[in-house]
C-alpha positions in Angstrom: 0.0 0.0 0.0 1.5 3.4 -0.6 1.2 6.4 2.0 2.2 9.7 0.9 3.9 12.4 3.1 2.9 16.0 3.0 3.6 18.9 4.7 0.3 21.6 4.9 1.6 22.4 8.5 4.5 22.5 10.2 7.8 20.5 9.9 9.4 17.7 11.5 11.2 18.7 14.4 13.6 15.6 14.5 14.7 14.8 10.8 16.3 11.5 12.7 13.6 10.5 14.3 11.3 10.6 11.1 13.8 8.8 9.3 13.7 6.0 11.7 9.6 6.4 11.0 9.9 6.1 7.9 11.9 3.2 7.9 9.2 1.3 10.5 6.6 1.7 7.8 8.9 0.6 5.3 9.8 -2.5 6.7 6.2 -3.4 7.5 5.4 -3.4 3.7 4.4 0.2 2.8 5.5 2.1 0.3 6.0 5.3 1.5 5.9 8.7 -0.8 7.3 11.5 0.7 6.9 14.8 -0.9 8.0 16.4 2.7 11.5 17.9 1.8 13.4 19.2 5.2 15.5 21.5 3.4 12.9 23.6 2.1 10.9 23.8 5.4 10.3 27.7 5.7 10.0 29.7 9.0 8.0 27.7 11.4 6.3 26.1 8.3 7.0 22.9 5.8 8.2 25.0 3.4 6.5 28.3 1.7 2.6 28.3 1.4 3.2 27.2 -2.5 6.0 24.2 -1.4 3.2 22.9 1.1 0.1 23.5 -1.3 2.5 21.3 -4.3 3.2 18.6 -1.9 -0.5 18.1 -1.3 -1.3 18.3 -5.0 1.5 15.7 -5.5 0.2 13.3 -3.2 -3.3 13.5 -4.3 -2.0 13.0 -8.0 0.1 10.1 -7.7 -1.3 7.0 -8.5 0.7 5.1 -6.4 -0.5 6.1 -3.3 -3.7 5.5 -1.3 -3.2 7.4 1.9 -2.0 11.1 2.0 -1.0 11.5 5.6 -0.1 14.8 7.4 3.3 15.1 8.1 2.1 17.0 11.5 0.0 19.7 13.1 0.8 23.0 14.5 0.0 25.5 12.2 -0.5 26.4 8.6 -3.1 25.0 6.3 -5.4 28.0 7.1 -2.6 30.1 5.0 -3.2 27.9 1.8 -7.2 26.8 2.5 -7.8 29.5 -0.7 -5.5 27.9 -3.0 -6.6 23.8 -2.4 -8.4 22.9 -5.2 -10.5 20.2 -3.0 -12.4 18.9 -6.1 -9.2 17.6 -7.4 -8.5 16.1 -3.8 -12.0 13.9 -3.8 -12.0 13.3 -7.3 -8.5 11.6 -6.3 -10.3 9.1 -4.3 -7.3 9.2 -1.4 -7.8 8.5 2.1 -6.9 11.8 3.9 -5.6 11.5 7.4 -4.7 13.6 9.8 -6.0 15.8 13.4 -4.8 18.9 14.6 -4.5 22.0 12.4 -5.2 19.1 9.7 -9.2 19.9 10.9 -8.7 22.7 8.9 -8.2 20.6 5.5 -11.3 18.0 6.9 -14.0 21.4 7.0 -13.1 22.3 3.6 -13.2 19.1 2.0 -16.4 18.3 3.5 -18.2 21.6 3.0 -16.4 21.9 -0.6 -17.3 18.3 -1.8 -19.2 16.1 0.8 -16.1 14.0 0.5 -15.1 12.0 3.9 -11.7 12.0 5.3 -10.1 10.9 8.3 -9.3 12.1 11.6 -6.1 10.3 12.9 -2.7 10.2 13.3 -0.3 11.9 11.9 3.4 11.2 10.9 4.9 13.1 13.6 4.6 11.8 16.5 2.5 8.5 16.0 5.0 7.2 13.5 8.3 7.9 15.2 7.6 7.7 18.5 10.4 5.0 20.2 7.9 2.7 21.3 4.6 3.3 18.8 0.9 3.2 20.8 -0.5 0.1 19.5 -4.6 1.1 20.7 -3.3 4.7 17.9 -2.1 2.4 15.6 -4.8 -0.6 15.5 -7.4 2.2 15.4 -6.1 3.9 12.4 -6.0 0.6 10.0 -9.2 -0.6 11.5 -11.0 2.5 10.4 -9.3 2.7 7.1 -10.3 -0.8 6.4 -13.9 -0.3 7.4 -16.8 -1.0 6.6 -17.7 -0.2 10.2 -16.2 1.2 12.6 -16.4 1.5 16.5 -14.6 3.8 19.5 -15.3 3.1 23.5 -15.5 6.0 25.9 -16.1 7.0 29.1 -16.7 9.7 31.3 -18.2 10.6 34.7 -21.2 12.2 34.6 -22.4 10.9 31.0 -25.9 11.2 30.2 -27.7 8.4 28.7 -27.8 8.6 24.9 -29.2 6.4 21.7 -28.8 8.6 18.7 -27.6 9.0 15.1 -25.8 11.8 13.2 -22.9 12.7 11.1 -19.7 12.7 12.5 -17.9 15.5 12.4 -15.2 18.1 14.5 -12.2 17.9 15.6 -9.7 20.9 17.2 -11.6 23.3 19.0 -9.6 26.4 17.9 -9.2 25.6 14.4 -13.3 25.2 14.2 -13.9 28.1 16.0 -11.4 30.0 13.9 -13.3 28.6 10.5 -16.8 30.1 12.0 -18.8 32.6 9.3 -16.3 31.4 5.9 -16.3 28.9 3.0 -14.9 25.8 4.9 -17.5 25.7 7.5 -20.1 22.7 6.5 -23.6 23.2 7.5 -24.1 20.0 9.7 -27.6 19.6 10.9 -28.4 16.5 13.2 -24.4 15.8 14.1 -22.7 14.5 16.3 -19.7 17.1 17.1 -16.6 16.1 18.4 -13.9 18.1 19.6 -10.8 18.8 21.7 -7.5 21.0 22.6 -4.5 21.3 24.1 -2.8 24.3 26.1 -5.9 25.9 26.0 -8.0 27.1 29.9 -10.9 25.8 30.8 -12.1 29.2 30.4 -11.3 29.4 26.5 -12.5 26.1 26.3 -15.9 27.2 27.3 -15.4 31.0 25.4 -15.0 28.9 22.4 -18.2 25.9 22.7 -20.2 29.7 23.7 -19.5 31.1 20.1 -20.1 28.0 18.5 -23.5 28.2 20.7 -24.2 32.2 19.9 -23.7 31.3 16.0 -26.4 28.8 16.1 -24.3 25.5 15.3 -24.5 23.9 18.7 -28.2 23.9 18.7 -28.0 22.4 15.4 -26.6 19.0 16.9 -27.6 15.8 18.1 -24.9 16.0 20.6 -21.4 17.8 21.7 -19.0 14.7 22.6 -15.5 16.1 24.2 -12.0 14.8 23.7 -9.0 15.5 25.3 -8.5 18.9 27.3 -5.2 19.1 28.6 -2.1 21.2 28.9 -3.6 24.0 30.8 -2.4 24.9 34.3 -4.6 26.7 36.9 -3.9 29.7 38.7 -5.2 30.7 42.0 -7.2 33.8 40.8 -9.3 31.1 39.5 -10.9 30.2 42.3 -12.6 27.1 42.0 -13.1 27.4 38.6 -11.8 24.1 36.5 -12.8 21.9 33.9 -15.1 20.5 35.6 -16.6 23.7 36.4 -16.7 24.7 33.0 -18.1 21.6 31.8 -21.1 21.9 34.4 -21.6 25.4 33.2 -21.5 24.3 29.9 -23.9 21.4 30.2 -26.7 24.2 31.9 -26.5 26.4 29.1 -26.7 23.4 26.2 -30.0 21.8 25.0 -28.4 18.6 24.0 -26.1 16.0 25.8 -22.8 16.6 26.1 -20.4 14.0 27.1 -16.7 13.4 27.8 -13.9 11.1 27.5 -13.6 10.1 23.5 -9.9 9.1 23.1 -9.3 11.9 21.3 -6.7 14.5 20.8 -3.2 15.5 21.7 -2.9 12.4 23.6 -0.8 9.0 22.9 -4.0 6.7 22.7 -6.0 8.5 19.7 -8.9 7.1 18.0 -9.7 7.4 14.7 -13.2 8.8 13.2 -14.3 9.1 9.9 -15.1 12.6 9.4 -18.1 13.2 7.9 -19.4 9.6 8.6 -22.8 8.9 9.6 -22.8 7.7 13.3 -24.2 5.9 16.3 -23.8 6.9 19.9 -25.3 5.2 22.5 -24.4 4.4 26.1 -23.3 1.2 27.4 -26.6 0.4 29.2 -25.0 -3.4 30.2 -21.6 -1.6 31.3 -20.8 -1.1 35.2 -19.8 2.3 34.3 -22.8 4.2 33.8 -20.7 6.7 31.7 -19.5 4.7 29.3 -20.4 4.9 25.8 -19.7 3.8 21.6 -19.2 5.7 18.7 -20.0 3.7 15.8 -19.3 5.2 11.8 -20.1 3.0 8.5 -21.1 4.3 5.2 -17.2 5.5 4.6 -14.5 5.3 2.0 -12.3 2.6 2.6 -9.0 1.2 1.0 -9.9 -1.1 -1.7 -8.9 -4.8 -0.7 -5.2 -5.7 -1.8 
């Protein structure tokens, strides 16, 4: 199977390391296209906005290739969403993968063409760590291999839940940030998943409030939370935590809202196909009353070897 590299982001902050990446995926039979070149990487970026938009184009052109995976996150794809013909990158029929500032590329494909991609791992650091996560790993062939597809969650506090939508999110900021331009689909009846990292509880909630005042929030079936983490507290706030927020949150919201989907800046990451339609339902036979699966079908898949 070949898996194509590309930049739209940032670069690789150990060459080494995704050598040695590389090289793992190599010897487990893929054939790995990368368009990622180190020595062109530009400012904090994988090169200029045109270097990053061509290696995109590149991957999504050659025939070889099946899966055009982001070389990492950080920041960048909002600088070249004008530019990305995504037409050409559904007509291609690759599986996009990626989380992250990578959300970015998932909104405008999906409002663009309706096309489904993935949200996932990422070269950097799921590839290259020293000892790779298998639960990261598994989840991201699983998924890719479909047809279905299902994720186990849990979190205190839960409400029960039986319901169907499309399957869509990701990072908090880089939603937010899309709100009132072209790459924000319309999603009625979804199921909205999200998370962050370095970002208060206090933003966290700022941001879910603006996706609430602009009318989205309403719109969905229910808000499902990720990974919130690498935030620190101060003592001005008073009391006032995640867990605060979250209650807050929950009072102001019509419809469920629930928390701990293995997603996010975190070592064990779940894939989802974004765009997918869904089931989430609580685990009515699990001890854990919070408990829940995610389950996608009706997805592009890689075609059988």
């Amino acid at each position: 199977m070949g898996i194509a590299i590309a930049a739209p982001g940032g670069y690789a902050l150990d060459e080494e390391a995704l050598a040695r990446g590389i090289a793992r995926m190599e010897a487990q039979g893929f054939v790995v296209h990368n368009y990622y070149e180190p020595e062109l990487k530009h400012q904090r970026f994988g090169g200029t906005d045109e270097a990053r938009l061509a290696q995109l184009n590149a991957a999504a052109a050659d025939p070889q290739v099946q899966v055009v995976m982001a070389l990492r996150g950080s920041y960048g794809i909002s600088r070249i969403l004008p530019q990305i013909d995504f037409g050409a990158m559904a007509d291609s029929g690759k599986l996009f993968v990626g989380y992250s500032d990578f959300t970015a590329f998932h909104m405008g494909l999906l409002q663009a063409t309706g096309r489904i991609s993935f949200a996932g791992p990422m070269i950097c650091d799921d590839f290259i760590r020293d000892e790779p996560v298998d639960y990261t790993l598994n989840q991201l062939w699983d998924c890719l291999r479909g047809p279905v597809h299902s994720v186990h969650g849990s979190g205190g506090g839960n409400p029960k839940v039986d319901l169907q939508g499309t399957l869509w999110g990701g990072n908090l900021a880089m939603l937010v940030h899309l709100l009132g331009t072209p790459y924000f689909p319309q999603i009625d009846g979804g199921i909205l998943f999200v998370e962050d990292i370095n970002e208060h509880p206090y933003r966290i909630e700022r941001m879910l409030l603006q996706l609430l005042h602009a009318g989205v929030l309403d719109r969905q079936k229910a808000l499902v939370l990720g990974d919130v983490s690498g935030y620190r507290l101060a003592a001005f706030d008073n009391g006032y935590d995640f867990d605060a927020m979250l209650a807050y949150v929950r009072s102001r919201l019509s419809i469920p809202v629930l928390t701990g989907l293995p997603f996010g800046h975190i070592k064990e990451r779940c894939t989802l196909p974004f765009g997918a339609r869904a089931h989430l339902a609580s685990d009515s036979a699990a001890a854990d009353a919070g408990s829940f699966t995610l389950t996608a079908s009706g997805y592009p898949t890689l075609a059988p070897a």
